[in-house]
């Protein structure tokens, strides 16, 4: 019997403590002392900070107790231009959203439609950056939020871009992707102008890259208009 009484006392004390804690939390919540007054966005470059705040789902006013920072971060992560986001309270009235944006590495163009592509193949934004290599498409590129795999021609060009060696990749400023089977690279050769490289499908990429390197080493300063490496074991040259 005494043991049962002790258990009852513990239960009563626990319930009382919870009630006191809940009442205190309600009092703080109702007081407005920890209402959200400021949402600070850090790390943006291309993305509109207002869009990040809107995506987070954290409105100004409600108490800090009424939103989930992890849920808000997941909502911001869902924006095509955002790679990752962190949401944290920095003082009783301020929330800070820290983001890292996806960085564009390619531009896909079809007529007036221009989209930016990141290293993972995500379509992250509209627009063009003059210093980035361009993939010229016959058909419209995927929409923002999509992926290069939404277009067979773009997916083929992206796979080739990904597979090129560093020095060769940096020298190619334009890819013409008419289909999944047809890809042409335009290689900048300084005073000698552009070299057209008929690359074809994104297969046997290492062999094709080696063939390009061997042929360019052999021709030296000779003017070459076209290099066809679609059959890398027998590359073909066209001299103007």
XYZ file of C-alpha atoms in Angstrom:
240
model
C 0.000 0.000 0.000
C 2.742 2.528 0.805
C 4.402 1.663 -2.524
C 1.143 2.387 -4.370
C 0.853 5.722 -2.570
C 4.371 6.652 -3.650
C 3.520 5.848 -7.269
C 0.435 8.009 -7.064
C 2.474 10.869 -5.652
C 4.987 10.540 -8.499
C 2.187 10.532 -11.077
C 0.558 13.558 -9.471
C 3.883 15.392 -9.372
C 4.560 14.540 -13.024
C 1.143 15.670 -14.179
C 1.483 18.856 -12.143
C 4.910 19.591 -13.658
C 3.556 19.072 -17.170
C 0.619 21.320 -16.433
C 2.895 24.049 -15.112
C 5.187 23.734 -18.148
C 2.248 23.866 -20.552
C 0.787 26.871 -18.775
C 4.143 28.652 -18.882
C 4.545 27.882 -22.598
C 1.024 29.111 -23.297
C 1.706 32.268 -21.335
C 4.914 32.954 -23.274
C 3.170 32.131 -26.543
C 0.216 34.396 -25.788
C 2.420 37.231 -24.626
C 3.911 37.797 -28.097
C 7.384 37.889 -26.573
C 8.648 35.238 -28.989
C 6.607 36.187 -32.062
C 8.464 36.158 -35.390
C 9.172 39.754 -36.388
C 12.119 39.323 -38.756
C 13.119 36.638 -41.269
C 16.663 37.089 -42.521
C 17.838 35.312 -45.683
C 21.571 34.679 -46.094
C 23.514 33.261 -49.071
C 21.316 34.355 -51.977
C 22.663 35.477 -55.330
C 20.185 34.656 -58.101
C 17.200 33.609 -55.989
C 14.720 36.266 -54.834
C 14.825 36.374 -50.996
C 11.069 37.016 -50.923
C 10.513 33.724 -52.762
C 12.581 31.920 -50.137
C 10.567 33.456 -47.301
C 7.334 32.547 -49.053
C 8.489 28.972 -49.692
C 9.523 28.517 -46.059
C 5.946 28.938 -44.900
C 7.047 31.085 -41.918
C 4.792 34.150 -41.774
C 5.619 37.162 -39.656
C 3.717 37.246 -36.367
C 3.028 33.717 -35.101
C 4.995 32.482 -32.154
C 8.320 30.686 -32.584
C 6.612 27.722 -30.925
C 4.285 27.281 -33.866
C 6.643 26.466 -36.743
C 9.070 23.639 -37.508
C 12.518 24.749 -38.661
C 13.188 21.384 -40.327
C 9.897 21.539 -42.258
C 10.634 25.093 -43.337
C 14.112 24.047 -44.531
C 12.645 21.201 -46.593
C 10.241 23.624 -48.260
C 13.088 25.948 -49.224
C 15.159 22.974 -50.433
C 12.379 22.244 -52.925
C 13.111 25.475 -54.862
C 14.935 24.561 -58.109
C 17.721 27.068 -57.517
C 18.426 26.000 -53.928
C 20.877 23.202 -53.194
C 20.403 23.161 -49.416
C 18.874 25.316 -46.712
C 19.117 25.700 -42.949
C 16.522 27.466 -40.799
C 17.356 28.573 -37.265
C 16.159 30.992 -34.583
C 18.836 33.567 -33.805
C 16.953 35.494 -31.093
C 13.412 35.481 -29.637
C 11.998 37.369 -32.641
C 14.300 36.551 -35.573
C 14.590 33.522 -37.862
C 17.571 33.144 -40.183
C 17.349 31.112 -43.408
C 20.791 30.224 -44.767
C 20.898 28.835 -48.284
C 23.438 27.511 -50.773
C 22.375 27.999 -54.378
C 22.956 25.535 -57.177
C 25.670 26.815 -59.509
C 25.080 26.823 -63.292
C 27.662 25.141 -65.537
C 25.819 25.065 -68.884
C 23.214 27.049 -70.787
C 20.622 25.290 -72.965
C 19.111 27.383 -75.754
C 16.276 26.794 -78.204
C 15.108 29.933 -80.005
C 14.289 32.492 -77.310
C 14.157 29.910 -74.534
C 17.261 29.833 -72.364
C 17.772 27.804 -69.189
C 20.654 27.222 -66.814
C 21.858 23.749 -65.839
C 23.858 22.760 -62.755
C 26.514 20.053 -62.416
C 23.915 17.429 -61.477
C 21.830 18.128 -64.583
C 19.079 20.074 -62.827
C 17.360 22.907 -64.698
C 17.742 25.616 -62.088
C 16.758 28.930 -63.672
C 15.931 30.814 -66.835
C 18.458 33.083 -68.501
C 21.897 33.019 -70.020
C 25.459 33.571 -68.775
C 27.836 34.567 -71.558
C 30.886 32.904 -70.003
C 29.249 29.448 -69.848
C 29.246 26.916 -72.693
C 25.987 26.703 -74.612
C 23.999 23.700 -75.787
C 21.986 24.595 -78.894
C 18.803 22.521 -79.117
C 16.303 21.989 -81.919
C 13.415 21.564 -79.476
C 12.456 23.453 -76.315
C 14.631 22.729 -73.269
C 13.112 21.271 -70.087
C 11.338 23.705 -67.793
C 12.889 25.071 -64.606
C 12.634 22.373 -61.963
C 13.160 19.656 -64.567
C 16.262 17.650 -65.477
C 18.392 17.176 -68.587
C 16.956 13.654 -68.896
C 13.642 15.277 -69.879
C 15.249 15.931 -73.294
C 17.088 13.107 -75.079
C 19.279 15.503 -77.073
C 20.187 17.567 -74.020
C 20.850 14.455 -71.937
C 23.294 13.213 -74.598
C 25.093 16.572 -74.721
C 25.249 16.761 -70.931
C 26.740 13.265 -70.690
C 29.446 14.251 -73.187
C 30.165 17.505 -71.317
C 30.476 15.492 -68.117
C 32.827 12.980 -69.742
C 35.238 15.418 -71.399
C 38.666 15.954 -69.879
C 39.190 19.256 -68.077
C 41.293 20.998 -70.739
C 39.090 19.847 -73.599
C 35.904 20.738 -71.762
C 37.166 24.265 -71.109
C 37.942 24.736 -74.819
C 34.450 23.763 -76.024
C 32.123 26.743 -75.884
C 29.242 25.461 -78.003
C 27.444 22.138 -78.361
C 24.906 21.641 -81.144
C 22.552 18.850 -80.093
C 20.029 18.060 -82.830
C 19.022 14.678 -81.395
C 20.188 11.925 -79.047
C 22.369 10.607 -81.896
C 23.693 13.874 -83.278
C 26.074 16.066 -81.298
C 28.664 18.482 -82.636
C 31.224 20.304 -80.517
C 32.784 23.593 -81.522
C 36.282 23.878 -80.128
C 37.976 27.258 -79.755
C 41.488 27.127 -81.299
C 42.592 30.739 -80.847
C 43.812 32.468 -84.054
C 42.856 29.371 -86.077
C 39.199 29.884 -85.239
C 36.722 27.166 -84.376
C 37.122 23.466 -84.990
C 33.945 21.474 -85.604
C 34.078 18.078 -83.890
C 31.423 15.560 -84.880
C 31.027 13.562 -81.695
C 27.728 11.721 -82.053
C 26.355 9.697 -79.152
C 27.658 9.817 -75.579
C 29.328 6.433 -75.885
C 33.003 5.409 -76.015
C 33.667 8.900 -74.690
C 37.176 8.113 -73.426
C 38.175 6.708 -76.832
C 36.775 9.741 -78.627
C 38.570 12.130 -76.274
C 41.850 10.277 -76.863
C 41.291 10.410 -80.621
C 40.735 14.177 -80.459
C 43.940 14.621 -78.441
C 46.025 12.472 -80.787
C 44.741 14.128 -83.950
C 45.190 17.676 -82.642
C 48.722 16.831 -81.524
C 49.504 15.469 -84.999
C 48.073 18.372 -86.989
C 49.768 21.010 -84.835
C 49.221 24.430 -86.431
C 47.587 23.030 -89.566
C 44.164 24.479 -90.263
C 41.476 21.870 -89.763
C 37.803 22.591 -90.393
C 36.167 19.364 -89.206
C 37.221 16.393 -87.082
C 34.889 13.391 -87.053
C 35.409 11.018 -84.105
C 32.078 9.186 -84.241
C 34.175 6.137 -85.059
C 37.097 6.868 -82.728
C 39.347 4.118 -84.094
C 39.251 5.794 -87.526
C 38.898 9.570 -87.000
C 38.419 11.643 -90.135
C 39.674 15.149 -90.934
C 38.395 17.826 -93.282
C 40.988 20.472 -94.166
C 39.754 23.785 -95.634
